[in-house]
CSV table of C-alpha atoms in Angstrom, one decimal:
chain,number,residue,atom,x,y,z
A,1392,ALA,CA,83.3,-31.2,88.1
A,1393,GLN,CA,82.9,-34.2,89.6
A,1394,SER,CA,85.2,-37.5,89.5
A,1395,VAL,CA,85.5,-40.7,90.3
A,1396,THR,CA,88.1,-42.7,92.5
A,1397,GLN,CA,88.1,-46.8,92.1
A,1398,LEU,CA,90.3,-47.7,94.2
A,1399,GLY,CA,93.0,-50.8,93.8
A,1400,SER,CA,93.1,-51.5,90.0
A,1401,HIS,CA,93.4,-55.3,90.6
A,1402,VAL,CA,91.1,-57.2,93.4
A,1403,SER,CA,91.7,-61.3,93.4
A,1404,VAL,CA,89.6,-63.4,95.2
A,1405,SER,CA,88.1,-66.7,96.4
A,1406,GLU,CA,85.0,-68.4,94.4
A,1407,GLY,CA,82.5,-68.3,97.2
A,1408,ALA,CA,84.1,-64.6,99.1
A,1409,LEU,CA,83.0,-61.8,99.7
A,1410,VAL,CA,83.4,-59.5,96.9
A,1411,LEU,CA,83.9,-55.6,97.8
A,1412,LEU,CA,85.0,-53.0,95.4
A,1413,ARG,CA,85.6,-49.6,96.5
A,1414,CYS,CA,83.8,-46.4,94.9
A,1415,ASN,CA,84.3,-43.2,96.2
A,1416,TYR,CA,83.6,-40.0,93.9
A,1417,SER,CA,83.6,-35.6,94.2
A,1418,SER,CA,80.5,-34.0,92.7
A,1419,SER,CA,79.1,-30.3,93.3
A,1420,VAL,CA,75.6,-31.5,93.4
A,1421,PRO,CA,73.8,-34.6,93.8
A,1422,PRO,CA,74.6,-37.2,91.5
A,1423,TYR,CA,73.6,-39.8,89.8
A,1424,LEU,CA,75.8,-43.1,90.4
A,1425,PHE,CA,76.3,-46.5,88.6
A,1426,TRP,CA,78.3,-49.6,89.0
A,1427,TYR,CA,78.7,-51.1,85.4
A,1428,VAL,CA,80.1,-54.7,84.1
A,1429,GLN,CA,82.8,-55.0,81.0
A,1430,TYR,CA,82.9,-58.8,79.6
A,1431,PRO,CA,86.3,-58.9,77.6
A,1432,ASN,CA,85.8,-58.1,74.5
A,1433,GLN,CA,82.5,-56.9,74.8
A,1434,GLY,CA,80.7,-53.5,75.9
A,1435,LEU,CA,79.8,-51.9,79.5
A,1436,GLN,CA,76.8,-53.0,80.9
A,1437,LEU,CA,74.3,-51.9,83.8
A,1438,LEU,CA,75.0,-53.6,86.8
A,1439,LEU,CA,73.1,-51.2,88.9
A,1440,LYS,CA,71.9,-46.8,89.9
A,1441,TYR,CA,71.5,-44.8,92.2
A,1442,THR,CA,68.6,-41.7,92.1
A,1443,SER,CA,68.4,-41.4,95.5
A,1444,ALA,CA,65.0,-43.4,96.2
A,1445,ALA,CA,67.3,-45.7,98.4
A,1446,THR,CA,70.7,-45.6,99.8
A,1447,LEU,CA,70.9,-49.4,99.2
A,1448,VAL,CA,70.7,-51.2,95.7
A,1449,LYS,CA,70.2,-54.4,94.1
A,1450,GLY,CA,71.5,-54.5,91.1
A,1451,ILE,CA,71.9,-58.3,89.0
A,1452,ASN,CA,74.4,-60.9,89.0
A,1453,GLY,CA,73.7,-60.9,93.0
A,1454,PHE,CA,75.3,-57.3,93.3
A,1455,GLU,CA,74.5,-54.3,95.6
A,1456,ALA,CA,75.4,-51.5,96.2
A,1457,GLU,CA,75.3,-48.4,99.4
A,1458,PHE,CA,75.2,-44.9,98.7
A,1459,LYS,CA,77.0,-43.5,101.5
A,1460,LYS,CA,76.5,-39.3,101.7
A,1461,SER,CA,78.8,-38.7,104.7
A,1462,GLU,CA,81.7,-41.1,103.0
A,1463,THR,CA,81.0,-40.0,99.5
A,1464,SER,CA,81.2,-43.6,97.8
A,1465,PHE,CA,78.7,-46.5,96.2
A,1466,HIS,CA,81.5,-49.1,97.1
A,1467,LEU,CA,79.9,-52.9,95.1
A,1468,THR,CA,79.1,-56.1,96.9
A,1469,LYS,CA,78.3,-59.5,96.5
A,1470,PRO,CA,78.1,-62.3,98.7
A,1471,SER,CA,79.3,-65.1,96.6
A,1472,ALA,CA,82.0,-64.7,94.4
A,1473,HIS,CA,81.0,-67.0,91.2
A,1474,MET,CA,83.2,-67.7,89.1
A,1475,SER,CA,81.4,-66.1,85.6
A,1476,ASP,CA,81.9,-62.6,87.7
A,1477,ALA,CA,85.4,-62.5,86.9
A,1478,ALA,CA,85.3,-59.3,84.8
A,1479,GLU,CA,86.2,-55.6,84.6
A,1480,TYR,CA,84.3,-53.1,86.7
A,1481,PHE,CA,82.9,-49.0,86.2
A,1482,CYS,CA,81.9,-46.7,88.7
A,1483,ALA,CA,80.2,-43.6,87.1
A,1484,VAL,CA,78.6,-40.4,88.3
A,1485,SER,CA,76.2,-38.0,86.0
A,1486,VAL,CA,75.5,-34.6,86.4
A,1487,TRP,CA,73.8,-32.9,84.4
A,1488,ALA,CA,75.3,-30.0,82.0
A,1489,ALA,CA,73.1,-27.0,81.6
A,1490,SER,CA,75.9,-26.5,79.4
A,1491,GLY,CA,75.3,-28.9,76.7
A,1492,GLY,CA,71.7,-30.1,77.7
A,1493,SER,CA,72.6,-33.6,78.6
A,1494,TYR,CA,73.7,-36.3,81.7
A,1495,ILE,CA,77.4,-36.5,81.6
A,1496,PRO,CA,79.2,-39.5,83.1
A,1497,THR,CA,82.1,-39.8,84.0
A,1498,PHE,CA,83.5,-42.5,84.5
A,1499,GLY,CA,86.6,-44.6,87.3
A,1500,ARG,CA,89.8,-46.2,85.8
A,1501,GLY,CA,88.4,-48.9,86.5
A,1502,THR,CA,88.5,-52.7,88.6
A,1503,SER,CA,89.7,-55.9,87.1
A,1504,LEU,CA,87.8,-58.5,89.3
A,1505,ILE,CA,89.6,-62.2,90.1
A,1506,VAL,CA,88.2,-64.8,90.3
A,1507,HIS,CA,90.3,-68.1,91.8
A,1508,PRO,CA,88.4,-71.4,92.4
B,635,ASN,CA,65.8,-54.8,69.4
B,636,ALA,CA,69.5,-54.4,68.2
B,637,GLY,CA,70.4,-51.9,70.4
B,638,VAL,CA,73.5,-49.8,69.9
B,639,THR,CA,75.3,-50.5,67.1
B,640,GLN,CA,78.5,-49.5,65.5
B,641,THR,CA,80.6,-50.4,62.3
B,642,PRO,CA,83.8,-51.3,61.8
B,643,LYS,CA,84.3,-54.1,65.1
B,644,PHE,CA,88.2,-53.9,63.6
B,645,GLN,CA,90.2,-51.6,61.7
B,646,VAL,CA,94.0,-50.4,61.3
B,647,LEU,CA,95.2,-47.4,59.3
B,648,LYS,CA,98.3,-45.7,58.6
B,649,THR,CA,99.1,-42.8,60.0
B,650,GLY,CA,97.5,-39.5,58.4
B,651,GLN,CA,94.7,-41.3,56.3
B,652,SER,CA,90.8,-40.8,58.0
B,653,MET,CA,88.1,-43.1,58.9
B,654,THR,CA,84.6,-42.4,60.3
B,655,LEU,CA,82.9,-44.6,63.1
B,656,GLN,CA,79.7,-45.4,62.6
B,657,CYS,CA,76.5,-45.4,65.3
B,658,ALA,CA,73.1,-46.3,65.4
B,659,GLN,CA,71.2,-46.6,68.2
B,660,ASP,CA,67.7,-47.8,68.1
B,661,MET,CA,65.7,-47.3,71.2
B,662,ASN,CA,64.4,-43.3,70.4
B,663,HIS,CA,67.1,-42.0,72.7
B,664,ASN,CA,67.6,-38.4,73.3
B,665,SER,CA,71.1,-38.9,73.7
B,666,MET,CA,74.5,-40.2,72.4
B,667,TYR,CA,78.3,-40.1,73.4
B,668,TRP,CA,81.8,-41.4,71.8
B,669,TYR,CA,84.4,-42.6,73.9
B,670,ARG,CA,87.4,-44.0,73.8
B,671,GLN,CA,89.1,-46.5,76.5
B,672,ASP,CA,92.5,-47.4,76.8
B,673,PRO,CA,94.2,-49.8,79.1
B,674,GLY,CA,94.6,-48.1,82.8
B,675,MET,CA,92.3,-45.1,81.6
B,676,GLY,CA,89.1,-45.9,81.9
B,677,LEU,CA,86.6,-44.5,79.8
B,678,ARG,CA,87.0,-40.8,78.5
B,679,LEU,CA,84.5,-38.6,76.8
B,680,ILE,CA,85.3,-37.5,73.5
B,681,TYR,CA,82.0,-35.9,72.6
B,682,TYR,CA,78.3,-36.2,73.0
B,683,SER,CA,74.2,-35.0,71.6
B,684,ALA,CA,71.8,-34.2,73.2
B,685,SER,CA,69.9,-34.8,70.7
B,686,GLU,CA,69.8,-34.5,67.4
B,687,GLY,CA,71.7,-30.9,65.6
B,688,THR,CA,73.5,-30.5,68.5
B,689,THR,CA,76.9,-31.5,69.8
B,690,ASP,CA,79.3,-30.5,73.1
B,691,LYS,CA,83.1,-31.7,73.1
B,692,GLY,CA,84.4,-33.7,75.8
B,693,GLU,CA,87.5,-34.6,77.6
B,694,VAL,CA,89.2,-35.7,74.9
B,695,PRO,CA,87.7,-34.1,71.9
B,696,ASN,CA,91.0,-33.3,69.4
B,697,GLY,CA,91.7,-34.9,66.1
B,698,TYR,CA,88.0,-36.2,66.2
B,699,ASN,CA,84.6,-34.1,64.9
B,700,VAL,CA,81.3,-35.6,64.9
B,701,SER,CA,77.2,-35.2,63.7
B,702,ARG,CA,75.0,-36.2,64.8
B,703,LEU,CA,73.5,-36.9,61.6
B,704,ASN,CA,69.1,-37.7,62.5
B,705,LYS,CA,68.2,-38.6,66.3
B,706,ARG,CA,69.4,-42.5,65.5
B,707,GLU,CA,72.7,-42.1,63.8
B,708,PHE,CA,76.0,-40.2,65.5
B,709,SER,CA,79.6,-40.4,63.8
B,710,LEU,CA,83.1,-39.9,64.6
B,711,ARG,CA,85.4,-39.2,62.1
B,712,LEU,CA,89.8,-39.1,62.3
B,713,GLU,CA,90.4,-37.0,60.0
B,714,SER,CA,94.5,-37.4,59.7
B,715,ALA,CA,95.2,-40.4,62.3
B,716,ALA,CA,97.9,-41.0,64.5
B,717,PRO,CA,99.4,-43.3,66.7
B,718,SER,CA,98.1,-41.5,69.7
B,719,GLN,CA,95.0,-42.4,68.6
B,720,THR,CA,94.5,-46.0,68.4
B,721,SER,CA,91.9,-47.5,71.5
B,722,VAL,CA,89.0,-49.6,71.7
B,723,TYR,CA,85.7,-46.4,70.6
B,724,PHE,CA,83.1,-47.2,71.9
B,725,CYS,CA,79.4,-45.8,71.3
B,726,ALA,CA,76.3,-45.1,73.6
B,727,SER,CA,73.0,-44.2,74.2
B,728,SER,CA,71.5,-42.4,77.1
B,729,ARG,CA,67.3,-41.6,77.3
B,730,ALA,CA,67.0,-41.8,81.3
B,731,PRO,CA,69.1,-40.2,83.9
B,732,GLY,CA,72.0,-40.7,83.1
B,733,THR,CA,72.3,-44.4,82.1
B,734,GLN,CA,74.6,-45.5,79.3
B,735,TYR,CA,73.3,-48.6,76.8
B,736,PHE,CA,76.5,-49.1,74.9
B,737,GLY,CA,77.7,-50.5,71.4
B,738,PRO,CA,80.2,-53.7,71.4
B,739,GLY,CA,83.3,-51.1,70.5
B,740,THR,CA,85.6,-50.5,68.2
B,741,ARG,CA,88.8,-51.7,67.8
B,742,LEU,CA,91.7,-49.3,66.3
B,743,LEU,CA,94.5,-49.6,65.7
B,744,VAL,CA,96.5,-46.3,63.6
B,745,LEU,CA,100.6,-47.9,62.0
């Protein structure tokens, strides 16, 4: 079974500062990895995904994440935070479930990013 | 192209009442999912459907039933609502490996 751990339920940064949101996973098979963003009172939107093509993945809004197999990590970064980045961020791992015939995702508990002016 | 739609947006129930949450997608995706989101718990999978006519339990299926009516629609039913089912419910669909497209959510309050 797979699991996802997001370190820190809240991360606070100043506008213009580096954003680093941590995600570690466990999976018995090579996984697909994702970061999603959720703005208040909305559903989740895909930020970026890792599907084994390249270890450094670029997403929308200037975010990127690096897959490190040896560390089982998939941390999300952005060089310079903007006020509009304030949201909840979820890391997810997805593996194929043969019994159900579908990819089954497991989500982390989320990290709330707070951006100070 | 509306993506994933959910109805209703908000519902208040009394303990013991039943209701059905509706979900539809217009992206021709095979897989559909129901999640609940509770503070500090992330998203937990209730049920999923890999294709029309199939459904499987997720992490927290107790107290819920689902129906995959056709390729577009996947409904979630609460037969006898309990206060512990107060939550925000999200429907999602998927085609590419693992990538999920989410609806706007249904906020359910059970008194």
